[in-house]
Coordinates of C-alpha atoms and ligand atoms in Angstrom, one line a residue:
F1 CA 114.2 94.1 77.3
S2 CA 114.7 96.9 79.8
A3 CA 111.0 97.9 79.4
D4 CA 110.0 94.6 81.0
I5 CA 112.0 95.2 84.2
I6 CA 109.5 95.0 87.0
S7 CA 109.6 98.2 89.1
T8 CA 106.9 97.5 91.7
V9 CA 104.8 94.6 93.1
E10 CA 101.7 94.9 95.3
F11 CA 99.0 92.5 96.6
N12 CA 95.5 93.8 97.1
H13 CA 94.1 93.9 100.7
T14 CA 92.9 90.3 100.6
G15 CA 95.8 89.0 98.5
E16 CA 93.6 87.6 95.7
L17 CA 95.0 90.1 93.2
L18 CA 98.6 91.0 92.6
A19 CA 99.7 94.0 90.5
T20 CA 103.1 94.6 89.0
G21 CA 104.3 97.7 87.3
D22 CA 107.3 97.9 84.9
K23 CA 109.8 100.2 83.3
G24 CA 107.7 100.4 80.1
G25 CA 104.8 101.9 82.0
R26 CA 102.6 98.8 82.0
V27 CA 100.6 97.4 84.8
V28 CA 99.9 93.6 84.9
I29 CA 97.3 92.3 87.3
F30 CA 97.3 88.6 88.4
Q31 CA 94.3 86.9 89.9
R32 CA 94.4 83.8 92.1
E33 CA 92.5 80.9 90.7
Q34 CA 89.7 79.5 92.8
E35 CA 90.8 76.4 94.6
S36 CA 89.6 73.4 92.7
K37 CA 87.6 70.7 94.5
N38 CA 89.3 68.0 92.5
Q39 CA 92.7 69.0 93.6
P40 CA 92.3 70.1 97.2
H41 CA 96.1 69.9 97.8
R42 CA 96.8 72.5 95.2
R43 CA 96.5 76.1 96.2
G44 CA 95.1 78.5 93.6
E45 CA 97.8 79.8 91.3
Y46 CA 98.0 83.4 90.1
N47 CA 97.2 84.0 86.4
V48 CA 97.2 87.1 84.3
Y49 CA 93.9 88.9 84.8
S50 CA 94.5 92.2 83.0
T51 CA 97.3 94.1 81.4
F52 CA 97.2 97.8 80.5
Q53 CA 99.4 100.7 79.6
S54 CA 99.3 103.1 82.6
H55 CA 101.8 105.7 81.7
E56 CA 103.4 106.8 78.4
P57 CA 106.8 108.5 77.9
E58 CA 106.4 112.3 77.9
F59 CA 108.5 115.4 77.3
D60 CA 108.6 118.4 79.6
Y61 CA 109.2 121.2 77.2
L62 CA 109.8 123.8 79.9
K63 CA 112.7 121.9 81.4
S64 CA 113.7 120.0 78.2
L65 CA 113.4 116.8 80.2
E66 CA 112.3 113.4 79.3
I67 CA 109.7 112.0 81.7
E68 CA 110.0 108.3 81.9
E69 CA 106.9 106.0 81.8
K70 CA 108.3 103.7 84.5
I71 CA 105.8 102.8 87.2
N72 CA 107.4 103.7 90.5
K73 CA 104.6 102.5 92.8
I74 CA 101.2 100.9 92.8
R75 CA 98.7 101.1 95.7
W76 CA 95.3 99.3 95.8
L77 CA 92.2 100.9 97.2
P78 CA 89.9 98.6 99.2
Q79 CA 87.1 97.2 97.0
Q80 CA 83.8 99.0 97.3
N81 CA 81.8 97.7 94.4
A82 CA 82.2 95.1 91.6
A83 CA 85.2 97.1 90.2
Y84 CA 88.8 97.3 91.5
F85 CA 90.6 100.6 91.9
L86 CA 94.3 101.2 92.0
L87 CA 96.7 104.1 92.0
S88 CA 99.8 104.0 89.8
T89 CA 102.5 106.6 89.6
N90 CA 105.6 107.4 87.5
D91 CA 108.0 110.3 88.4
K92 CA 105.4 113.0 87.9
T93 CA 101.8 111.9 87.5
V94 CA 99.6 109.7 89.7
K95 CA 96.6 107.9 88.0
L96 CA 93.6 106.3 89.5
W97 CA 92.6 103.2 87.5
K98 CA 89.3 101.4 87.5
V99 CA 89.5 97.7 86.5
S100 CA 86.2 96.1 85.8
E101 CA 84.7 93.0 84.2
R102 CA 82.3 92.9 81.3
D103 CA 80.6 89.7 80.1
K104 CA 77.6 91.2 78.3
R105 CA 77.3 93.5 75.4
P106 CA 74.4 95.5 74.0
E107 CA 73.1 94.5 70.6
G108 CA 70.4 95.8 68.3
Y109 CA 71.0 99.5 68.2
N110 CA 68.8 101.5 65.9
L111 CA 71.1 104.1 64.5
K112 CA 74.3 102.0 64.2
D113 CA 75.2 98.5 63.3
E114 CA 77.0 96.0 65.5
D115 CA 80.4 97.3 64.5
G116 CA 79.5 100.9 65.5
R117 CA 79.1 102.3 62.0
L118 CA 76.1 104.6 61.5
R119 CA 73.3 103.0 59.5
D120 CA 71.8 104.7 56.5
P121 CA 68.7 106.4 57.9
S122 CA 66.7 105.5 54.8
M123 CA 67.3 101.8 55.6
I124 CA 65.9 102.2 59.2
T125 CA 62.3 101.1 58.8
M126 CA 61.4 99.9 62.2
L127 CA 62.4 100.4 65.8
R128 CA 64.3 97.7 67.6
V129 CA 64.7 97.2 71.4
P130 CA 68.5 96.8 72.2
V131 CA 69.3 93.7 74.2
L132 CA 72.3 92.5 76.3
R133 CA 73.9 89.4 75.0
P134 CA 76.4 87.3 76.9
M135 CA 80.0 87.4 75.6
D136 CA 83.4 86.2 76.6
L137 CA 84.6 87.8 79.8
M138 CA 86.5 91.0 79.2
V139 CA 88.5 92.9 81.8
E140 CA 88.7 96.6 81.1
A141 CA 91.0 99.2 82.7
T142 CA 89.9 102.8 82.5
P143 CA 91.7 105.8 83.9
R144 CA 89.3 107.5 86.3
R145 CA 91.5 110.4 87.6
V146 CA 94.8 111.9 86.6
F147 CA 96.6 113.8 89.3
A148 CA 99.3 115.8 87.5
N149 CA 101.4 119.0 87.7
A150 CA 102.0 118.9 91.5
H151 CA 105.5 117.5 91.6
T152 CA 108.7 119.3 90.5
Y153 CA 110.9 116.4 91.6
H154 CA 110.6 112.7 91.3
I155 CA 107.7 110.9 93.1
N156 CA 109.1 108.1 95.2
S157 CA 106.0 107.1 97.2
I158 CA 102.2 107.1 97.2
S159 CA 100.2 106.0 100.2
V160 CA 96.4 105.6 100.6
N161 CA 95.1 107.1 103.9
S162 CA 93.0 104.9 106.2
D163 CA 90.1 107.3 105.7
Y164 CA 90.1 106.1 102.1
E165 CA 89.2 109.6 100.9
T166 CA 92.8 110.9 100.6
Y167 CA 96.2 109.8 99.7
M168 CA 99.6 111.4 99.6
S169 CA 102.4 111.5 97.1
A170 CA 106.0 112.2 98.1
D171 CA 108.9 113.4 95.9
D172 CA 112.5 114.3 96.9
L173 CA 111.6 117.5 98.6
R174 CA 107.8 117.7 99.1
I175 CA 104.8 115.7 100.2
N176 CA 101.3 116.4 98.8
L177 CA 97.9 115.4 100.1
W178 CA 95.2 114.7 97.6
N179 CA 91.5 114.0 97.7
F180 CA 90.5 111.2 95.4
E181 CA 87.8 113.3 93.9
I182 CA 89.9 116.4 93.2
T183 CA 92.6 116.4 90.6
N184 CA 93.3 120.1 90.1
Q185 CA 94.4 120.8 93.6
S186 CA 96.5 119.2 96.3
F187 CA 97.7 120.3 99.7
N188 CA 101.4 120.6 100.4
I189 CA 102.0 118.9 103.8
V190 CA 105.8 118.7 103.9
D191 CA 108.3 121.0 102.1
I192 CA 112.0 120.6 102.9
K193 CA 113.2 122.6 100.0
P194 CA 115.8 125.1 101.3
A195 CA 115.5 128.7 100.1
N196 CA 118.9 128.2 98.6
M197 CA 119.3 124.9 96.8
E198 CA 123.0 124.9 97.5
E199 CA 122.2 124.3 101.1
L200 CA 120.4 121.1 100.2
T201 CA 121.8 118.3 102.4
E202 CA 118.8 115.9 102.7
V203 CA 116.1 114.5 100.5
I204 CA 112.9 112.6 101.2
T205 CA 113.2 108.9 100.2
A206 CA 109.9 107.3 101.2
A207 CA 106.7 108.1 103.0
E208 CA 103.7 106.2 104.3
F209 CA 100.5 106.8 106.2
H210 CA 99.8 105.0 109.5
P211 CA 97.6 102.0 108.8
H212 CA 94.9 103.1 111.3
H213 CA 95.4 106.7 112.4
C214 CA 94.5 108.9 109.4
N215 CA 96.3 112.0 110.9
T216 CA 99.7 110.3 111.2
F217 CA 102.4 109.5 108.6
V218 CA 106.1 109.0 108.4
Y219 CA 108.8 109.9 106.0
S220 CA 112.4 108.8 105.7
S221 CA 115.4 110.7 104.5
S222 CA 118.7 110.2 102.8
K223 CA 120.4 110.9 106.1
G224 CA 119.0 107.8 107.7
T225 CA 116.4 109.6 109.8
I226 CA 112.6 109.1 110.0
R227 CA 110.1 111.7 110.9
L228 CA 106.6 111.1 112.2
C229 CA 104.1 113.9 111.5
D230 CA 100.7 114.6 112.9
M231 CA 98.4 116.5 110.5
R232 CA 96.3 117.6 113.4
A233 CA 99.1 119.7 114.8
A234 CA 99.5 122.0 111.8
A235 CA 98.5 122.0 108.1
L236 CA 102.1 122.2 107.0
C237 CA 103.9 119.4 108.8
D238 CA 107.4 120.9 108.6
R239 CA 107.7 120.3 112.3
H240 CA 107.7 116.6 113.0
S241 CA 106.2 115.2 116.2
K242 CA 108.8 112.4 116.4
F243 CA 112.2 112.0 115.1
F244 CA 113.9 108.6 114.9
E245 CA 117.6 108.4 114.5
E246 CA 120.4 106.1 115.6
P247 CA 123.6 107.8 116.5
E248 CA 126.4 106.6 114.3
D249 CA 129.1 104.2 115.6
P250 CA 132.2 106.4 115.2
S251 CA 134.4 103.3 114.7
N252 CA 132.4 102.5 111.5
R253 CA 132.7 105.9 110.0
S254 CA 133.9 105.9 106.4
F255 CA 133.6 107.8 103.2
F256 CA 130.5 105.7 102.5
S257 CA 128.7 106.1 105.8
E258 CA 126.3 108.7 104.7
I259 CA 125.4 106.9 101.4
I260 CA 124.8 103.5 103.1
S261 CA 122.7 105.1 105.9
S262 CA 120.2 106.5 103.4
I263 CA 116.8 104.9 103.9
S264 CA 115.4 103.3 100.8
D265 CA 112.0 102.2 102.2
V266 CA 109.9 102.7 105.2
K267 CA 106.9 100.6 106.2
F268 CA 104.5 100.6 109.1
S269 CA 103.7 97.2 110.6
H270 CA 100.1 96.0 110.1
S271 CA 99.6 96.6 113.8
G272 CA 100.8 100.2 113.5
R273 CA 103.1 99.8 116.5
Y274 CA 106.4 99.6 114.6
I275 CA 108.1 101.0 111.6
M276 CA 110.6 99.2 109.5
T277 CA 113.3 100.9 107.5
R278 CA 115.8 99.5 104.9
D279 CA 119.2 101.0 104.3
Y280 CA 121.9 99.7 102.1
L281 CA 123.2 97.0 104.5
T282 CA 120.5 96.6 107.1
V283 CA 116.8 96.4 108.0
K284 CA 115.8 98.1 111.2
V285 CA 112.6 97.9 113.3
W286 CA 111.7 100.9 115.4
D287 CA 109.1 101.1 118.1
L288 CA 107.0 104.2 117.7
N289 CA 107.6 104.9 121.4
M290 CA 111.4 104.9 121.2
E291 CA 113.1 107.5 119.0
N292 CA 116.8 107.2 119.9
R293 CA 117.5 103.7 118.5
P294 CA 115.9 100.8 116.6
I295 CA 114.7 97.9 118.7
E296 CA 116.0 95.4 116.1
T297 CA 118.7 95.6 113.5
Y298 CA 119.2 92.8 110.9
Q299 CA 122.2 92.5 108.7
V300 CA 121.1 91.9 105.1
H301 CA 124.5 91.3 103.5
D302 CA 127.2 92.5 105.8
Y303 CA 129.8 90.8 103.7
L304 CA 129.4 93.7 101.3
R305 CA 131.0 96.1 103.8
S306 CA 134.4 95.4 102.4
K307 CA 133.2 95.8 98.9
L308 CA 131.7 99.3 99.2
C309 CA 134.3 100.9 97.0
S310 CA 133.5 98.8 94.0
L311 CA 129.8 99.0 94.7
Y312 CA 130.2 102.8 94.6
E313 CA 132.0 102.6 91.3
N314 CA 129.3 100.5 89.6
D315 CA 126.6 102.6 91.3
C316 CA 125.1 99.6 93.1
I317 CA 125.5 101.5 96.4
F318 CA 122.6 103.7 95.3
D319 CA 120.2 100.8 94.7
K320 CA 116.9 101.2 96.5
F321 CA 115.9 98.0 98.2
E322 CA 112.4 97.7 99.6
C323 CA 111.3 95.7 102.6
V324 CA 108.0 94.0 103.7
W325 CA 106.3 92.5 106.7
N326 CA 104.4 89.2 106.7
G327 CA 100.8 89.3 107.6
S328 CA 101.4 88.9 111.4
D329 CA 104.4 91.2 111.5
S330 CA 106.5 88.4 112.7
V331 CA 108.7 88.0 109.7
I332 CA 110.6 90.5 107.5
M333 CA 111.6 90.1 103.9
T334 CA 114.0 92.2 101.8
G335 CA 116.2 91.8 98.8
S336 CA 119.8 91.5 98.0
Y337 CA 122.1 90.7 95.0
N338 CA 122.6 87.5 92.9
N339 CA 118.7 87.1 93.0
F340 CA 119.0 86.4 96.7
F341 CA 116.4 87.7 99.2
R342 CA 116.5 87.5 102.9
M343 CA 113.9 86.6 105.6
F344 CA 114.3 87.5 109.3
D345 CA 112.1 85.9 111.9
R346 CA 111.7 88.4 114.7
N347 CA 110.7 85.9 117.3
T348 CA 113.3 83.1 116.8
K349 CA 115.9 85.6 115.4
R350 CA 116.6 83.1 112.7
D351 CA 117.4 84.3 109.2
V352 CA 117.6 82.7 105.9
T353 CA 118.9 83.6 102.4
L354 CA 116.8 82.3 99.5
E355 CA 117.2 82.5 95.8
A356 CA 114.7 83.4 93.1
S357 CA 115.5 81.2 90.1
R358 CA 113.7 79.3 87.4
E359 CA 114.8 76.0 89.0
N360 CA 113.2 76.9 92.3
S361 CA 110.0 78.0 90.7
K362 CA 109.0 74.7 89.3
P363 CA 105.8 73.4 90.9
R364 CA 106.5 71.8 94.2
A365 CA 110.2 72.8 94.2
I366 CA 111.4 73.6 97.7
L367 CA 113.4 76.8 98.3
K368 CA 116.8 75.8 99.5
P369 CA 118.6 78.1 101.8
R370 CA 121.7 79.6 100.3
K371 CA 124.9 80.7 102.0
V372 CA 127.5 83.3 101.0
C373 CA 131.0 82.5 102.1
V374 CA 133.3 85.2 103.3
G375 CA 137.0 84.4 102.9
G376 CA 138.4 81.1 104.0
K377 CA 137.4 77.8 102.6
R378 CA 134.2 77.6 100.5
R379 CA 132.1 74.7 101.3
K380 CA 130.0 72.8 98.7
D381 CA 126.8 74.7 98.0
E382 CA 128.2 78.0 99.2
I383 CA 128.8 80.9 96.9
S384 CA 131.8 83.2 97.4
V385 CA 131.3 87.0 97.7
D386 CA 133.4 87.5 94.7
S387 CA 131.2 85.5 92.4
L388 CA 127.9 87.3 93.3
D389 CA 126.2 88.8 90.3
F390 CA 125.4 92.4 91.1
S391 CA 123.3 92.9 88.1
K392 CA 120.7 90.5 89.5
K393 CA 119.1 92.5 92.2
I394 CA 115.9 91.9 94.1
L395 CA 114.6 95.4 94.9
H396 CA 110.8 94.7 95.0
T397 CA 109.0 92.0 96.9
A398 CA 105.5 91.6 98.4
W399 CA 103.9 89.4 101.1
H400 CA 100.3 88.2 100.9
P401 CA 98.4 89.9 103.7
S402 CA 97.2 86.7 105.4
E403 CA 99.1 83.7 104.0
N404 CA 102.6 82.6 103.4
I405 CA 102.7 83.6 99.7
I406 CA 105.4 85.9 98.5
A407 CA 106.0 87.7 95.2
V408 CA 109.5 88.5 94.3
A409 CA 110.5 90.6 91.3
A410 CA 113.9 89.6 89.8
T411 CA 114.7 92.0 87.0
N412 CA 112.0 91.0 84.4
N413 CA 110.8 87.8 86.1
L414 CA 108.1 87.6 88.7
Y415 CA 108.3 84.7 91.1
I416 CA 105.5 83.6 93.3
F417 CA 106.4 81.2 96.1
Q418 CA 103.9 79.6 98.4
D419 CA 103.9 77.4 101.4
K420 CA 103.2 73.8 100.9
V421 CA 99.7 72.7 102.0
N422 CA 100.1 70.3 104.9
Ligands
NAG1 C1 91.1 91.8 96.4 O1 90.7 91.2 95.1 C2 89.7 90.2 95.1 C3 89.4 89.8 93.7 O2 89.9 88.6 93.3 C4 88.4 90.8 95.7 O3 87.4 89.8 95.8 C5 88.7 91.4 97.1 O4 87.5 92.0 97.5 C6 89.8 92.4 97.0 N1 90.1 92.8 98.4 C7 89.9 94.1 98.8 C8 90.0 94.3 100.2 O5 89.8 95.0 98.0
NAG2 C1 89.1 122.7 90.4 O1 88.0 122.4 89.5 C2 86.8 122.7 90.0 C3 85.7 122.1 89.1 O2 86.1 122.2 87.8 C4 86.6 124.2 90.2 O3 85.3 124.5 90.8 C5 87.7 124.7 91.2 O4 87.7 126.1 91.3 C6 89.1 124.2 90.6 N1 90.1 124.5 91.7 C7 91.2 125.1 91.4 C8 92.2 125.4 92.5 O5 91.6 125.4 90.2
NAG3 C1 129.8 98.4 112.6 O1 130.3 97.4 111.7 C2 130.1 96.1 112.1 C3 130.8 95.1 111.1 O2 131.9 95.6 110.5 C4 128.7 95.8 112.3 O3 128.5 94.5 112.8 C5 128.0 96.8 113.2 O4 126.6 96.6 113.2 C6 128.3 98.2 112.7 N1 127.7 99.2 113.6 C7 126.7 100.0 113.2 C8 126.2 100.9 114.3 O5 126.3 100.0 112.1
NAG4 C1 103.5 85.4 108.5 O1 102.2 85.9 108.7 C2 101.2 85.0 108.3 C3 99.9 85.7 108.4 O2 99.6 86.1 109.7 C4 101.2 83.7 109.1 O3 100.2 82.8 108.7 C5 102.5 83.1 108.9 O4 102.6 82.0 109.7 C6 103.6 84.1 109.2 N1 104.8 83.5 108.7 C7 105.7 83.0 109.4 C8 106.9 82.3 108.7 O5 105.7 83.1 110.7

């Protein structure tokens, strides 16, 4: 079912919880089992912890537009008490959810019975003292805040600030800053909407706060550029403080150049020193101190360069692939087609193509590297470019913050792969 297509995947800050959002507006949270003492060689597996409907389809009567319930992004807040908090967003509305456990329930009300029905007052002859009785563990999700009516265009990113009091939401043309406590007001911090929409040449594609400096954030654009903004410089950050762009190689210029240079994701490294961007064919790593070119460029699927025409015709060229760092910023992961995903080791410069499939997800199965063959003779185990399945795309992946555990969303399947112990 298309409602089951996973549209975002996100670990919490310690990796014990993993949340997914789907096209049907649902959020599913997985929790890692405690490691069992009897089976010390088995790492804790992730099991469903809570499932809830975060967004519903809506209709915008003013514009006669359907608003999809699809969850575009989920971001966890750091845990502060027994409950967990996360933000989820569709195209228009961000919601703050509280997820909490309950294992006791009050019993012995005076005015109502155990099912909540009011008791006949004439039958109440004595006062009871309500008590808490243990019950099966229940996980409840409750919407705590709804941040609506601030976006005219589609929200593509949300990012929690390191001050943990504010977050931002970005759409095609604007970025808003919110306080978690205030839902009826947000501050517009970036606005690139031209006075005349016919002059529109560029849209915002992704945005993220710096992991440690609460005044700094970046946003990427459909023209392949990244802007770093400092909120201390001015309230409206229309003037960036840094501008990252790689001059185009004129020999590679084609009809598709602008489309394939559009950035689909931007991520700060955990250290805050680098930013990573994903465009259609590559992943790039930029040093915050060098604006004129990336320090590293990795080819994700360069063999598609000769297929851009058909990828344009079937709209695949507009797919928005995300990218992630591993916990130590030494490895990069991003998706491709045919349920393939790629890893690049920044130190050894080695790269690998892996496949998310049922076969590989059996317990103790080992992920075998895959190879795509370009022209010439195809060796055993290789797959030819022409037989790649472009309907199987890996757009969303997540890497555990401190261990080698990855979550890969392949259409409506979630795969979790982890390192072997010893
Ligand atoms: C992540 O989730 C686990 C719950 O299993 C919790 O114990 C932990 O505190 C969470 N981490 C953060 C940083 O919120
Ligand atoms: C937002 O709501 C608060 C509390 O209801 C109110 O005091 C404040 O004036 C409102 N702000 C705006 C901009 O409507
Ligand atoms: C130009 O194309 C070649 C392959 O056709 C590729 O290896 C190279 O990275 C491209 N240059 C740029 C700047 O994208
Ligand atoms: C990725 O980062 C994690 C956490 O720092 C580290 O344990 C792991 O070895 C790294 N993975 C690789 C393949 O280097």
